[in-house]
Short mmCIF file of C-alpha atoms in Angstrom, two decimals:
data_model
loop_
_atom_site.label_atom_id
_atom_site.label_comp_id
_atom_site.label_asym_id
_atom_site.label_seq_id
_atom_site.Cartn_x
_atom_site.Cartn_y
_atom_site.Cartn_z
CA UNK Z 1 -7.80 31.75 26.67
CA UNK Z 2 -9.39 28.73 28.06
CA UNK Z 3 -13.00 27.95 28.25
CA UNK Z 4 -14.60 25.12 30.91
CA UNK Z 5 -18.04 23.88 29.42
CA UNK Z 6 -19.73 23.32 33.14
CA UNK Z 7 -22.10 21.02 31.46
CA UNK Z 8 -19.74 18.54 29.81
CA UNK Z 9 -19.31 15.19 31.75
CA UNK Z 10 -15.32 15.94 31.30
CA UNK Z 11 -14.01 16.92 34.29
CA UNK Z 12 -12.56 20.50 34.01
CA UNK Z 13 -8.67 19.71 34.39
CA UNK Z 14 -9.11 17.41 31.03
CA UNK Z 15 -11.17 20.49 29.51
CA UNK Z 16 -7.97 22.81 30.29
CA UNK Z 17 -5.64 19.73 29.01
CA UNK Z 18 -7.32 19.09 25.71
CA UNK Z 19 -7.45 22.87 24.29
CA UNK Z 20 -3.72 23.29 25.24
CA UNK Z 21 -2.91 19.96 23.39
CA UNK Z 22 -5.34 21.05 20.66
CA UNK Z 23 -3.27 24.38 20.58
CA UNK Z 24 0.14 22.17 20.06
CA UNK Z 25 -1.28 20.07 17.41
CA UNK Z 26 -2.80 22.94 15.24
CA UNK Z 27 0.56 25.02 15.50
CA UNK Z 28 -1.23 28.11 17.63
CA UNK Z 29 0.95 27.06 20.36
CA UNK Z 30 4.78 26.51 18.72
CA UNK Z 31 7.77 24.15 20.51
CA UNK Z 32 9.67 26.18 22.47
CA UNK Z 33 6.73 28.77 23.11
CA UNK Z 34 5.85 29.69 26.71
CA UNK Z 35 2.33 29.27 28.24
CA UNK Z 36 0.72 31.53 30.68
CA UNK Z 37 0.94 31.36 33.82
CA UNK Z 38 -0.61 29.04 36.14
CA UNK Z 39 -2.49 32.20 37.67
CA UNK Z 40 -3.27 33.60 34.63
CA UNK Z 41 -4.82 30.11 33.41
CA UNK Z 42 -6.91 29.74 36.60
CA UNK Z 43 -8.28 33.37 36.34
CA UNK Z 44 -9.19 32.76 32.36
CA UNK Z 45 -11.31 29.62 33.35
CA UNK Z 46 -12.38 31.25 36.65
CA UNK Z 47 -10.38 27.51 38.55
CA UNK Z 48 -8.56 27.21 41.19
CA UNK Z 49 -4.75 26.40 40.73
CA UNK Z 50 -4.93 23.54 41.70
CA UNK Z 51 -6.96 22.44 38.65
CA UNK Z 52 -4.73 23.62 36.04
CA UNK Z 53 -1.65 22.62 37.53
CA UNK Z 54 -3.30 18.56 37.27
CA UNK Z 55 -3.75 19.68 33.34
CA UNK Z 56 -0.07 20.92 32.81
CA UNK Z 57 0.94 17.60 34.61
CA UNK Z 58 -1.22 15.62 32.29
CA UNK Z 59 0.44 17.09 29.22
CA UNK Z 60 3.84 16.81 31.07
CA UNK Z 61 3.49 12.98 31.58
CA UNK Z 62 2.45 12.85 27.47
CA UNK Z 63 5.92 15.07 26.35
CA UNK Z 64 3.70 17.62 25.23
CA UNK Z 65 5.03 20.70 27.71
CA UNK Z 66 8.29 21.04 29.66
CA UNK Z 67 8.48 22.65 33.42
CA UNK Z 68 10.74 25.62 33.35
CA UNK Z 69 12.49 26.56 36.88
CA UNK Z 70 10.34 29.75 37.84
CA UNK Z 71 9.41 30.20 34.15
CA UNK Z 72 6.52 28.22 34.46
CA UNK Z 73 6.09 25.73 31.47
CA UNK Z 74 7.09 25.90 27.91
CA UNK Z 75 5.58 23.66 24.43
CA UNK Z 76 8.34 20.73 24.41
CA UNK Z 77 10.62 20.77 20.96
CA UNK Z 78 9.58 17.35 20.17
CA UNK Z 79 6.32 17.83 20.77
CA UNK Z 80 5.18 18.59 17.02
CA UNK Z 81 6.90 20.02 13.92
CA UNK Z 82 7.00 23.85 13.86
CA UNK Z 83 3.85 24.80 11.67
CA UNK Z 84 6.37 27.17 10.12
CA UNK Z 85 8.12 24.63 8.42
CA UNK Z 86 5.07 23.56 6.17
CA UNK Z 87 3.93 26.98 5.55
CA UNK Z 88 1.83 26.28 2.52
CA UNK Z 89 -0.34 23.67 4.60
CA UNK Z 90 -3.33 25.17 6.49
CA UNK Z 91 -4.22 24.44 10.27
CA UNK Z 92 -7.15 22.01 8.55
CA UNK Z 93 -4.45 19.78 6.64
CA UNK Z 94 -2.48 19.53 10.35
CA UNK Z 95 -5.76 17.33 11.40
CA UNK Z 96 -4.12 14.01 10.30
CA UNK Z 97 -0.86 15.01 12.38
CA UNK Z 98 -3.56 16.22 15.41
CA UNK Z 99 -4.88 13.00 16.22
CA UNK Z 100 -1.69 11.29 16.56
CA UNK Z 101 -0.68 9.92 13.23
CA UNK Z 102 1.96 11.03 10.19
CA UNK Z 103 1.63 9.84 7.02
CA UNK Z 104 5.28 11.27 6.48
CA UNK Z 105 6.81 9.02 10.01
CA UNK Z 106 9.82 11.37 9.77
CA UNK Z 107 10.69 10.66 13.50
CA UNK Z 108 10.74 6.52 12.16
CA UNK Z 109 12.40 7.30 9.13
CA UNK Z 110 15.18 9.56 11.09
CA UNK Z 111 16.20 6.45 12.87
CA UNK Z 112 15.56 3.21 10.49
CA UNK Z 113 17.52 5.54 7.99
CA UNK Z 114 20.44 5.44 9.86
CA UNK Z 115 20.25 1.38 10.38
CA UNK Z 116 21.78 -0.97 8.02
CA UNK Z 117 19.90 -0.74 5.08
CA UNK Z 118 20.55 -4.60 4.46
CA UNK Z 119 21.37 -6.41 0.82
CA UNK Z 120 19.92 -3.41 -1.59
CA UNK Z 121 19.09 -0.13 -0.33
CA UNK Z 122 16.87 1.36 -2.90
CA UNK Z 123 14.57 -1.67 -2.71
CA UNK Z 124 11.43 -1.33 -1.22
CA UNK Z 125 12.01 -3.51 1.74
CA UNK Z 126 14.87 -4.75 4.05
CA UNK Z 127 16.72 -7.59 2.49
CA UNK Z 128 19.13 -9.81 3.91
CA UNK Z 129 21.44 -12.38 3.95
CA UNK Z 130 19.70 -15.56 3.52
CA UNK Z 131 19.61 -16.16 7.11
CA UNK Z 132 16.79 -19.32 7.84
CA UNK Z 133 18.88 -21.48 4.98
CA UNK Z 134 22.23 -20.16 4.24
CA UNK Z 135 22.35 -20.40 0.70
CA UNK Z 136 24.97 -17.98 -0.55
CA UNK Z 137 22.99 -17.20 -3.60
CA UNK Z 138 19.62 -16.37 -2.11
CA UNK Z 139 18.18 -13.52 0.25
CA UNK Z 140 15.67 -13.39 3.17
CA UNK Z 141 12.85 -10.81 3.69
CA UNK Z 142 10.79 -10.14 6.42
CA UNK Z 143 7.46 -7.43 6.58
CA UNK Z 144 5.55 -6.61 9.32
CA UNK Z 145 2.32 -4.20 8.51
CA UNK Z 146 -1.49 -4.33 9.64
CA UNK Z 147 -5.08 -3.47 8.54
CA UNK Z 148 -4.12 -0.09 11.23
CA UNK Z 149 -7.40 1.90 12.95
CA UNK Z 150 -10.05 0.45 9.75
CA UNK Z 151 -10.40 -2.60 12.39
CA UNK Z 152 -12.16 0.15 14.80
CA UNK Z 153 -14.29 1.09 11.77
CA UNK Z 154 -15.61 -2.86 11.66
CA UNK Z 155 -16.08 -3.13 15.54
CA UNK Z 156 -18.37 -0.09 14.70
CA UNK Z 157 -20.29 -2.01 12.15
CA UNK Z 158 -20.18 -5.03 14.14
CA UNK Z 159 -21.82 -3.63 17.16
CA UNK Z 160 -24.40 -1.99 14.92
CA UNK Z 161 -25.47 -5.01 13.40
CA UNK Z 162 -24.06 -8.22 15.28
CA UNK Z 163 -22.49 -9.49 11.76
CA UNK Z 164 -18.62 -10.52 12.49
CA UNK Z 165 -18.29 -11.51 9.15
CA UNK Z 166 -17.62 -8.01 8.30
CA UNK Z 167 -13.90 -8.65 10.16
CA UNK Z 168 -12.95 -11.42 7.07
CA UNK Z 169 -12.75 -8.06 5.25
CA UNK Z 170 -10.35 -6.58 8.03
CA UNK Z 171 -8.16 -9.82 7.95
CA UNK Z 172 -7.49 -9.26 4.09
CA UNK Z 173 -6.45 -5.80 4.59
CA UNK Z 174 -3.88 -6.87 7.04
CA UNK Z 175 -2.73 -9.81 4.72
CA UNK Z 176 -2.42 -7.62 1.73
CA UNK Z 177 -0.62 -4.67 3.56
CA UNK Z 178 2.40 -7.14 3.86
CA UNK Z 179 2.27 -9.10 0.75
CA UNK Z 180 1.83 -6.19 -1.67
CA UNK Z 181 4.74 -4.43 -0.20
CA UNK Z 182 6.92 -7.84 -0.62
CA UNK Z 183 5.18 -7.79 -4.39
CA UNK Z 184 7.55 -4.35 -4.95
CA UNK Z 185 10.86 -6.33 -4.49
CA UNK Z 186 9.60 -9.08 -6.55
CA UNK Z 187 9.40 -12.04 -4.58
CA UNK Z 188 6.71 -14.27 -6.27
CA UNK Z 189 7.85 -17.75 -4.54
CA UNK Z 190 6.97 -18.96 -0.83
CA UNK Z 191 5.12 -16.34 1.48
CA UNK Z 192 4.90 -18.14 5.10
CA UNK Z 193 2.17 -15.33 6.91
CA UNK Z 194 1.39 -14.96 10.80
CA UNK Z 195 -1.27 -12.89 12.19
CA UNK Z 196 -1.02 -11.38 15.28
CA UNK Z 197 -4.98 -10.21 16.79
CA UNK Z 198 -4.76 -7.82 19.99
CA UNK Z 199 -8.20 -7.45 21.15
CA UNK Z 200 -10.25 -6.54 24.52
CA UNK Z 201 -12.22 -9.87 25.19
CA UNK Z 202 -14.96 -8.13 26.51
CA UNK Z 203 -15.53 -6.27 23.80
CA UNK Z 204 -14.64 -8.64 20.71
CA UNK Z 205 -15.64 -12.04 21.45
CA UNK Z 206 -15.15 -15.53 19.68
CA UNK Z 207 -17.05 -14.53 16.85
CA UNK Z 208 -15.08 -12.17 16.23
CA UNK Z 209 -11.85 -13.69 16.23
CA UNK Z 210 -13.55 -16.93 14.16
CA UNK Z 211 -14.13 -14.02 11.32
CA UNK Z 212 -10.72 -12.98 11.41
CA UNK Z 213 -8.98 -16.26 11.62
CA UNK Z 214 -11.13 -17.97 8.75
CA UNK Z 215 -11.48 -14.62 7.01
CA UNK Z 216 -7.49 -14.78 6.25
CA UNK Z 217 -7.45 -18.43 5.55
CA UNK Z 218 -10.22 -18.10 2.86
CA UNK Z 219 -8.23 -15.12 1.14
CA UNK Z 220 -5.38 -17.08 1.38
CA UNK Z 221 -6.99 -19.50 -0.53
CA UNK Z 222 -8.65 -17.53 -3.39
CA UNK Z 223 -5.15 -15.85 -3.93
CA UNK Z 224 -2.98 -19.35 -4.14
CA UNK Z 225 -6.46 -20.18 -6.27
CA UNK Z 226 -4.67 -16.81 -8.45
CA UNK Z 227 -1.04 -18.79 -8.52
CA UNK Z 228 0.27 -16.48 -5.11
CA UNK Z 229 2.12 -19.22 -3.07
CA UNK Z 230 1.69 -17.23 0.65
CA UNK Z 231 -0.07 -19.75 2.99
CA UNK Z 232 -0.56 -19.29 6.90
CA UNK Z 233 1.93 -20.17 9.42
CA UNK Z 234 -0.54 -19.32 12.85
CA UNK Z 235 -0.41 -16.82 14.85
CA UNK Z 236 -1.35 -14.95 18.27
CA UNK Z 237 -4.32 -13.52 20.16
CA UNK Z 238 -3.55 -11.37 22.79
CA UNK Z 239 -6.21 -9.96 25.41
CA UNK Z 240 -4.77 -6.66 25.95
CA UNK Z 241 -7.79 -4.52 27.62
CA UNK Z 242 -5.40 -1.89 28.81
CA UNK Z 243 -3.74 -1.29 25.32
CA UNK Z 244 -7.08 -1.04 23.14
CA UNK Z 245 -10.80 -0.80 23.80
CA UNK Z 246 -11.68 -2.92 20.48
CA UNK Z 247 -9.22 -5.10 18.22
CA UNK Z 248 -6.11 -4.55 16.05
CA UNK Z 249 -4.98 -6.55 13.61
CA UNK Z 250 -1.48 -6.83 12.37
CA UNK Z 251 0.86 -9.96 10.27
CA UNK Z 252 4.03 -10.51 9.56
CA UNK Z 253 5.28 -12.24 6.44
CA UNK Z 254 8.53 -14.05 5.53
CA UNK Z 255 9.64 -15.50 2.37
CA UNK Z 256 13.29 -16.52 0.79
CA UNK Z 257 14.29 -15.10 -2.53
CA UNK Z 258 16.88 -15.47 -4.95
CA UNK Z 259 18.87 -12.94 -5.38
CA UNK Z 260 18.83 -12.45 -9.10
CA UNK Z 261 14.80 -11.95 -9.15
CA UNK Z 262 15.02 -8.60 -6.69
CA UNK Z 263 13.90 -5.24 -8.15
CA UNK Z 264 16.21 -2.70 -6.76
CA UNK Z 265 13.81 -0.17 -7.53
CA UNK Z 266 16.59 1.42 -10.03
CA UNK Z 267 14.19 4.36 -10.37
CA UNK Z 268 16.05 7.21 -12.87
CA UNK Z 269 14.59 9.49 -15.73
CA UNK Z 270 13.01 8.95 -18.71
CA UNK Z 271 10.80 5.91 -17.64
CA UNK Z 272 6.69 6.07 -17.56
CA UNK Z 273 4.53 5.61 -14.64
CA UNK Z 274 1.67 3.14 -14.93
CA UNK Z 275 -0.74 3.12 -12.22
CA UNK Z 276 -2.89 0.52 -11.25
CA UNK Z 277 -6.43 1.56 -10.07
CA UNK Z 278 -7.94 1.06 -6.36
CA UNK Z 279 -11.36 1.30 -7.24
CA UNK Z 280 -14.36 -1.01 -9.67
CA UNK Z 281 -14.23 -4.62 -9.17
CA UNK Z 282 -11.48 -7.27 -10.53
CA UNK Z 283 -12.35 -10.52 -11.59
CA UNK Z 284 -10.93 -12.21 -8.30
CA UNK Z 285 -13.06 -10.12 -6.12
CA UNK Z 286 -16.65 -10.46 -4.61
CA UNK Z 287 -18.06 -6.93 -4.46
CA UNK Z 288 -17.00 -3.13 -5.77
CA UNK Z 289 -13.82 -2.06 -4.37
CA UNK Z 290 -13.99 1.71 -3.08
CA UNK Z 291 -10.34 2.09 -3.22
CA UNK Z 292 -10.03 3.07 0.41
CA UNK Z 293 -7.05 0.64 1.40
CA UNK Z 294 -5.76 0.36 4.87
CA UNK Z 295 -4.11 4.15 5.14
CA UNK Z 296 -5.71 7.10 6.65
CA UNK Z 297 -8.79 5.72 8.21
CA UNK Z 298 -8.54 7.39 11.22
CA UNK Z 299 -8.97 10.96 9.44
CA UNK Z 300 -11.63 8.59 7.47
CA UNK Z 301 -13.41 7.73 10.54
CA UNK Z 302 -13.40 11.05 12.48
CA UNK Z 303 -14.25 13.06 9.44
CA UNK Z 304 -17.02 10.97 8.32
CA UNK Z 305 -19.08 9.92 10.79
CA UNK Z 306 -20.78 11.29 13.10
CA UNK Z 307 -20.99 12.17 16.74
CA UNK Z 308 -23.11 9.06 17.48
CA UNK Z 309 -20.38 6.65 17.56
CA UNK Z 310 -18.57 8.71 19.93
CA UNK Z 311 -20.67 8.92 22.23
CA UNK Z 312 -22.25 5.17 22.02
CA UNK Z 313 -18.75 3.46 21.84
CA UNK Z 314 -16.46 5.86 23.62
CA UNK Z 315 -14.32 2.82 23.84
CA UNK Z 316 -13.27 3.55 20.05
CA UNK Z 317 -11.21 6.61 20.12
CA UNK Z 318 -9.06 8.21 22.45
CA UNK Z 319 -10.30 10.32 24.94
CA UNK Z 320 -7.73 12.76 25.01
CA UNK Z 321 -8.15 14.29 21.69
CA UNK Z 322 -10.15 17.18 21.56
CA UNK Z 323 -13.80 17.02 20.56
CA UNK Z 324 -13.36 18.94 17.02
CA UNK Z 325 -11.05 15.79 15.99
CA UNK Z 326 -13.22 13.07 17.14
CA UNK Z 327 -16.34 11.68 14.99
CA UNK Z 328 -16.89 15.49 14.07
CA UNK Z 329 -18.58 14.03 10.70
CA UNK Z 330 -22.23 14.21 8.80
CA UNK Z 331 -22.29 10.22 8.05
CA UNK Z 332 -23.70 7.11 10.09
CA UNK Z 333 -22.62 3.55 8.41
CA UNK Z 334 -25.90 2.89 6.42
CA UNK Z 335 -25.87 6.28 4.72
CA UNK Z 336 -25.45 6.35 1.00
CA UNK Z 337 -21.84 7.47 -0.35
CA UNK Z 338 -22.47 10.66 -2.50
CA UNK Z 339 -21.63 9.47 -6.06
CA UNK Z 340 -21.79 5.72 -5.31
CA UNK Z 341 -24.06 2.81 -4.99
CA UNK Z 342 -21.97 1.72 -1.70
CA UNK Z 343 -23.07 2.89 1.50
CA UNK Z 344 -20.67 5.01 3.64
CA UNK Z 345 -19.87 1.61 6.35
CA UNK Z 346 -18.87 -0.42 2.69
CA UNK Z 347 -17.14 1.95 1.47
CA UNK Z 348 -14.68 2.60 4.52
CA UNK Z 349 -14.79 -1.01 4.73
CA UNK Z 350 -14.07 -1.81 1.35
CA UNK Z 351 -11.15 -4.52 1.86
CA UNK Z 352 -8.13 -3.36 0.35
CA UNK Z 353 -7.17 -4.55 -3.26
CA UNK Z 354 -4.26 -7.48 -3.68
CA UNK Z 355 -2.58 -6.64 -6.76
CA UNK Z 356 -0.49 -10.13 -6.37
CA UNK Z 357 -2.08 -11.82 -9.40
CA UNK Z 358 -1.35 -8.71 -11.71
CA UNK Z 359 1.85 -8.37 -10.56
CA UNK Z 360 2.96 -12.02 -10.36
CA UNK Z 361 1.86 -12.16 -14.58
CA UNK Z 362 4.16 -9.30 -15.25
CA UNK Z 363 6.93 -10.82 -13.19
CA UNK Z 364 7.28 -13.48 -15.24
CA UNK Z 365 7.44 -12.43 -18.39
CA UNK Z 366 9.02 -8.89 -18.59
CA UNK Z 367 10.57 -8.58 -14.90
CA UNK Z 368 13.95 -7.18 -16.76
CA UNK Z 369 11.91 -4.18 -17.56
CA UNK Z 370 10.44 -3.10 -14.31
CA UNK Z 371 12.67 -1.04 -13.35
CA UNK Z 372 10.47 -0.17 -10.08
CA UNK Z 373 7.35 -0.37 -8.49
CA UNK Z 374 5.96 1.24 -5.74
CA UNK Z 375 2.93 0.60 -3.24
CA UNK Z 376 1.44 3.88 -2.50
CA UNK Z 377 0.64 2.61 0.89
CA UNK Z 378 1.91 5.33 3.68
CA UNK Z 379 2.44 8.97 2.11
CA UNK Z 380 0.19 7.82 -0.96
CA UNK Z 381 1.33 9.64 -4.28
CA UNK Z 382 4.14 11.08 -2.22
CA UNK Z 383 5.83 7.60 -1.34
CA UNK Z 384 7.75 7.74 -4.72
CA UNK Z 385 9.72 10.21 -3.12
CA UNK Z 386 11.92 7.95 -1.04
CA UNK Z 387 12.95 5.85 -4.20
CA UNK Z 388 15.22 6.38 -7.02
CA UNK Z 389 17.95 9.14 -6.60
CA UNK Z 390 18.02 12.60 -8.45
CA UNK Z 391 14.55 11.89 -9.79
CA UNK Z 392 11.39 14.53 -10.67
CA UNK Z 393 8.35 12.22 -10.50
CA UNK Z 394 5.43 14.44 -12.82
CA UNK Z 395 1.92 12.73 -12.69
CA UNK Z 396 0.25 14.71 -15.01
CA UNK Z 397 -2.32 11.65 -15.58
CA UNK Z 398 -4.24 10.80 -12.54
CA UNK Z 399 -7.09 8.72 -12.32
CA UNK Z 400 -10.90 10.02 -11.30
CA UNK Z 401 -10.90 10.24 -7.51
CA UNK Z 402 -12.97 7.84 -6.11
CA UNK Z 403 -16.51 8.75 -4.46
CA UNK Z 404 -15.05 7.90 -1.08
CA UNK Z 405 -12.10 10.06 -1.31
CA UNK Z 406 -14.11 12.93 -2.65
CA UNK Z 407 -16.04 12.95 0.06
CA UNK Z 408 -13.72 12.73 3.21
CA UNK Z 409 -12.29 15.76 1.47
CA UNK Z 410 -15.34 17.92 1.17
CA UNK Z 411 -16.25 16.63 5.02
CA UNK Z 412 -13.00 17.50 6.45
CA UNK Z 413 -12.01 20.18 4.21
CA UNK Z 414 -8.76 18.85 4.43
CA UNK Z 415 -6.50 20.26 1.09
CA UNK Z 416 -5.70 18.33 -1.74
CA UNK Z 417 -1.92 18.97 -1.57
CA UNK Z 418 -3.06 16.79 2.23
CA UNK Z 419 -5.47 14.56 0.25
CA UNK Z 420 -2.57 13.31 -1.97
CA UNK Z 421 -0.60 12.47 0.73
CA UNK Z 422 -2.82 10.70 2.78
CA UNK Z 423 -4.74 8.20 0.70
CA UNK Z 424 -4.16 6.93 -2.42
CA UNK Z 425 -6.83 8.55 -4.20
CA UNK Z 426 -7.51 6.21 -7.17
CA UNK Z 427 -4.18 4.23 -7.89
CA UNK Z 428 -2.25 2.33 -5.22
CA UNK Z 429 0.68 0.73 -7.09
CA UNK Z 430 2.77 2.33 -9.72
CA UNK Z 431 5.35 -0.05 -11.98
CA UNK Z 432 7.82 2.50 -13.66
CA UNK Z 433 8.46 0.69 -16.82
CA UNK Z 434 10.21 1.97 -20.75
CA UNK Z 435 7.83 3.54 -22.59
CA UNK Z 436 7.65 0.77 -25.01
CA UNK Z 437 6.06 -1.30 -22.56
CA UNK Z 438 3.31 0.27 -20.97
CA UNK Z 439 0.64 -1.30 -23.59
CA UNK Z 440 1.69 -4.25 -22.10
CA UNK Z 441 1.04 -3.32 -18.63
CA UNK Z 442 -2.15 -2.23 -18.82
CA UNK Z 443 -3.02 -5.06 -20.81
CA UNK Z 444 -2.09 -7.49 -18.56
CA UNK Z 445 -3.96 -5.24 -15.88
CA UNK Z 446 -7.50 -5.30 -17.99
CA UNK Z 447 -7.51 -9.17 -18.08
CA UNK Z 448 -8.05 -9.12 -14.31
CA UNK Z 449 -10.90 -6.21 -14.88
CA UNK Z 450 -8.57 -3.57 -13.38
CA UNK Z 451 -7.88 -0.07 -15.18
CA UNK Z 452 -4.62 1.02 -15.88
CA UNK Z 453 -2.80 3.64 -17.22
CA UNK Z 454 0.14 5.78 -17.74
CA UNK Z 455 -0.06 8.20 -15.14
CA UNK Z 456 3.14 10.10 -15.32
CA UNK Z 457 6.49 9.69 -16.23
CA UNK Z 458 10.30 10.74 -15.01
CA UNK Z 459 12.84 13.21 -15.49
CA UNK Z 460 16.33 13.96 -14.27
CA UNK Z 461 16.69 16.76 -11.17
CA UNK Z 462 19.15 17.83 -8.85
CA UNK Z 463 17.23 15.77 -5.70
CA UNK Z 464 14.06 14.03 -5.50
CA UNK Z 465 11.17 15.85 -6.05
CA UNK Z 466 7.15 15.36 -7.18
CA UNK Z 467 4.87 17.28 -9.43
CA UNK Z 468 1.57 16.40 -9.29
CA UNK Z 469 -2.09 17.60 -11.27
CA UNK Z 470 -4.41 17.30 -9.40
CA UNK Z 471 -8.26 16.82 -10.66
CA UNK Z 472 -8.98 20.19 -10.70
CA UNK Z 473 -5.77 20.76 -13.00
CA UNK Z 474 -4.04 22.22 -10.48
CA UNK Z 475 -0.17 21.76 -10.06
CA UNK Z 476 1.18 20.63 -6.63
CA UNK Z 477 4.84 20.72 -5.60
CA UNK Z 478 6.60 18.17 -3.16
CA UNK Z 479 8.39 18.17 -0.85
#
């Protein structure tokens, strides 16, 4: 039932604590299921009562169990989505949801669903009124997004090696996030960006925060060098030791609009899918481009590397998660990528793609056409899904999966109906276009050195679905 390593540093409460909550995550334990007994517990790890009774508070305080008048305490309904309601996904493909993350955010979604969903509701972002000017015939938009848990992945690096500059990297991914989401609603004109960096002092210095602040104002640059108007409007450091051993990055990004120039993301039938590739090397960037993006790096960085970082920078994960989840992987940062000339630390650091100058050329000249695009940012191929009404999405056209893709999957043997859904996996923006036009997408695509290509295309259904082949030619169904 439960077993108490006497050698590990962890005291035995947290031992008795972390299997439970391992048990919740991985489904063995269900919401709404009973655990044993307090005496039963303290006779399986040979504790006293005391012991497990500071566990079962532990998980208490974190929602994860409920106290039951003389019945003892019982897995808490919210504490996880009953297993049995993805019964086709294995207790491996529940690792992303074990550590803490979704790339679904149905618990968000259940709420910001229900809020006003502003000036168009199938776009890809909240619009409004036009609020900061009041001009009847224009629209406001604001995005907040961030460069997420890859930051942790560069504090790695950057205590390895003492090179900050490896956070400029980390400040693009952060800029992009926001910016290629406002990209899918069309807004070309004025981007006014702030960055927000939450650090612990100790632990990222002014080096580091130098590399992030000039890091963003340099990629600023290069992209209004690309005719993208965002430019920086400050920002905010915050020393928040308590909240995070190492540094997060987020920005948020405001523009006006007119009105006329929003895509609606009018997604229906009988329109292609061209994807644009997150991988190779465009003419406005410095180095090969992995294709990792900003989603999924914490599976990325438990699955891939290895123990050491754990236990040289516990300060980079959270203690509470069970050893199996945390830097359970075969890679350090200067190992070669199987199947690339990066190294495992570029590759996972690979900053994430702008497709702002592509996009911003096809805007102009045939934005009548686009009937939608999407940013396959979080729930990769699946994020489709939320757009358009009575809609089957087929990609029967995928691009090669990336080296760094193909091997977080064979580390984690996480399934490719998981895979899919979780990073991007070799395309990470889609323009649904006429058929006519697709030449003319990719076109413009290969004069910035990126490869495109119709992917898939759209047909009528009763509700929203996705069919996708994957590279070993097999079909998988969402939702």
């Amino acid at each position: 039932m439960i077993t108490i390593d006497n050698e590990s540093s962890k005291p035995a409460y947290q031992q008795i604590a972390d299997q439970i909550h391992f048990a919740i995550n991985t489904g063995v334990l269900k919401p709404g299921q009973a655990l044993p007994s307090i005496r039963k517990l303290a006779e399986s790890a040979d504790l006293a009562s005391n012991t497990v009774v500071k566990a079962l508070k532990t998980l208490e305080a974190k929602g994860l169990i409920e106290a039951k008048d003389r019945s003892g305490y019982t897995v808490s309904k919210t504490a996880l989505p009953d297993p049995e309601a993805h019964p086709d996904e294995s207790t491996q493909s529940n690792r992303y949801r074990a550590r803490g993350v979704s790339a679904e955010k149905t618990e968000v979604h259940s709420v910001v669903d229900k809020l006003d969903p502003g000036l168009f509701p199938g776009a890809f972002c909240k619009i409004t009124e036009d609020y900061l000017s009041g001009d009847p015939t224009k629209c406001n938009v604001i995005h907040a997004d961030g460069s997420g848990t890859k930051s942790i992945i560069a504090y790695l690096y950057y205590k390895e090696t003492s090179d900050a500059s490896i956070f400029e990297g980390i400040a693009q991914d952060s800029i992009v996030m926001n910016l290629d989401d406002l990209l899918c609603i069309g807004a070309t004109g004025r981007i006014l960006l702030s960055n927000t960096i939450n650090r612990h002092a100790k632990n990222c210095p002014g080096d580091v925060i130098r590399a992030l602040i000039e890091g963003g104002e340099k990629f600023m640059q290069e992209l209004r060098d690309q005719g993208v108007q965002i430019y920086p409007g400050g920002g905010e450091t915050a020393d928040v030791g308590d909240l995070t051993g190492t540094v997060l990055v987020d920005s948020c990004a405001v523009s006006i609009a007119r009105k006329s120039d929003i895509i609606e993301n009018h997604i229906t039938s009988d329109l292609a899918i061209v994807g644009l590739s997150s991988f190779g090397q465009s003419i406005y960037e410095h180095t090969e481009n992995s294709g990792i993006g900003s989603n999924g790096l914490t599976s990325a960085r438990h699955d891939m590397l290895s123990r050491y970082y754990g236990e040289t920078y516990p300060e980079s994960f959270d203690s509470n998660l069970p050893e199996t989840l945390t830097y359970c992987g075969p890679y350090k940062l200067e190992h070669s990528l199987p199947g690339s000339e990066l190294t495992v630390g570029q590759a996972l650091l690979s900053p994430t793609r702008s497709y702002a100058p592509i996009i911003l050329k096809l805007l102009n000249f045939m934005k009548s056409e686009i009937k939608g695009i999407v940013h396959c940012s979080g729930g990769a191929q699946t994020k489709c899904l939320r757009f358009g009404q009575g809609v089957h999405f087929i990609k029967n056209n995928l691009m090669p999966v990336p080296a760094v893709f193909s091997a977080i999957q064979k580390a984690s043997h996480t399934t490719m109906k998981e895979m899919y859904k979780v990073f991007n996996m070799g395309h990470r923006m889609e323009l649904y276009v006429p058929q006519s036009r697709v030449d003319e997408v990719i076109d413009v695509a290969n004069t910035f050195a990126i490869h495109a290509q119709q992917i898939g295309y759209t047909e009528a259904a009763s509700e929203n679905q996705l069919s996708l082949v994957d590279h070993q030619g097999k079909t998988i169904h969402y939702p």
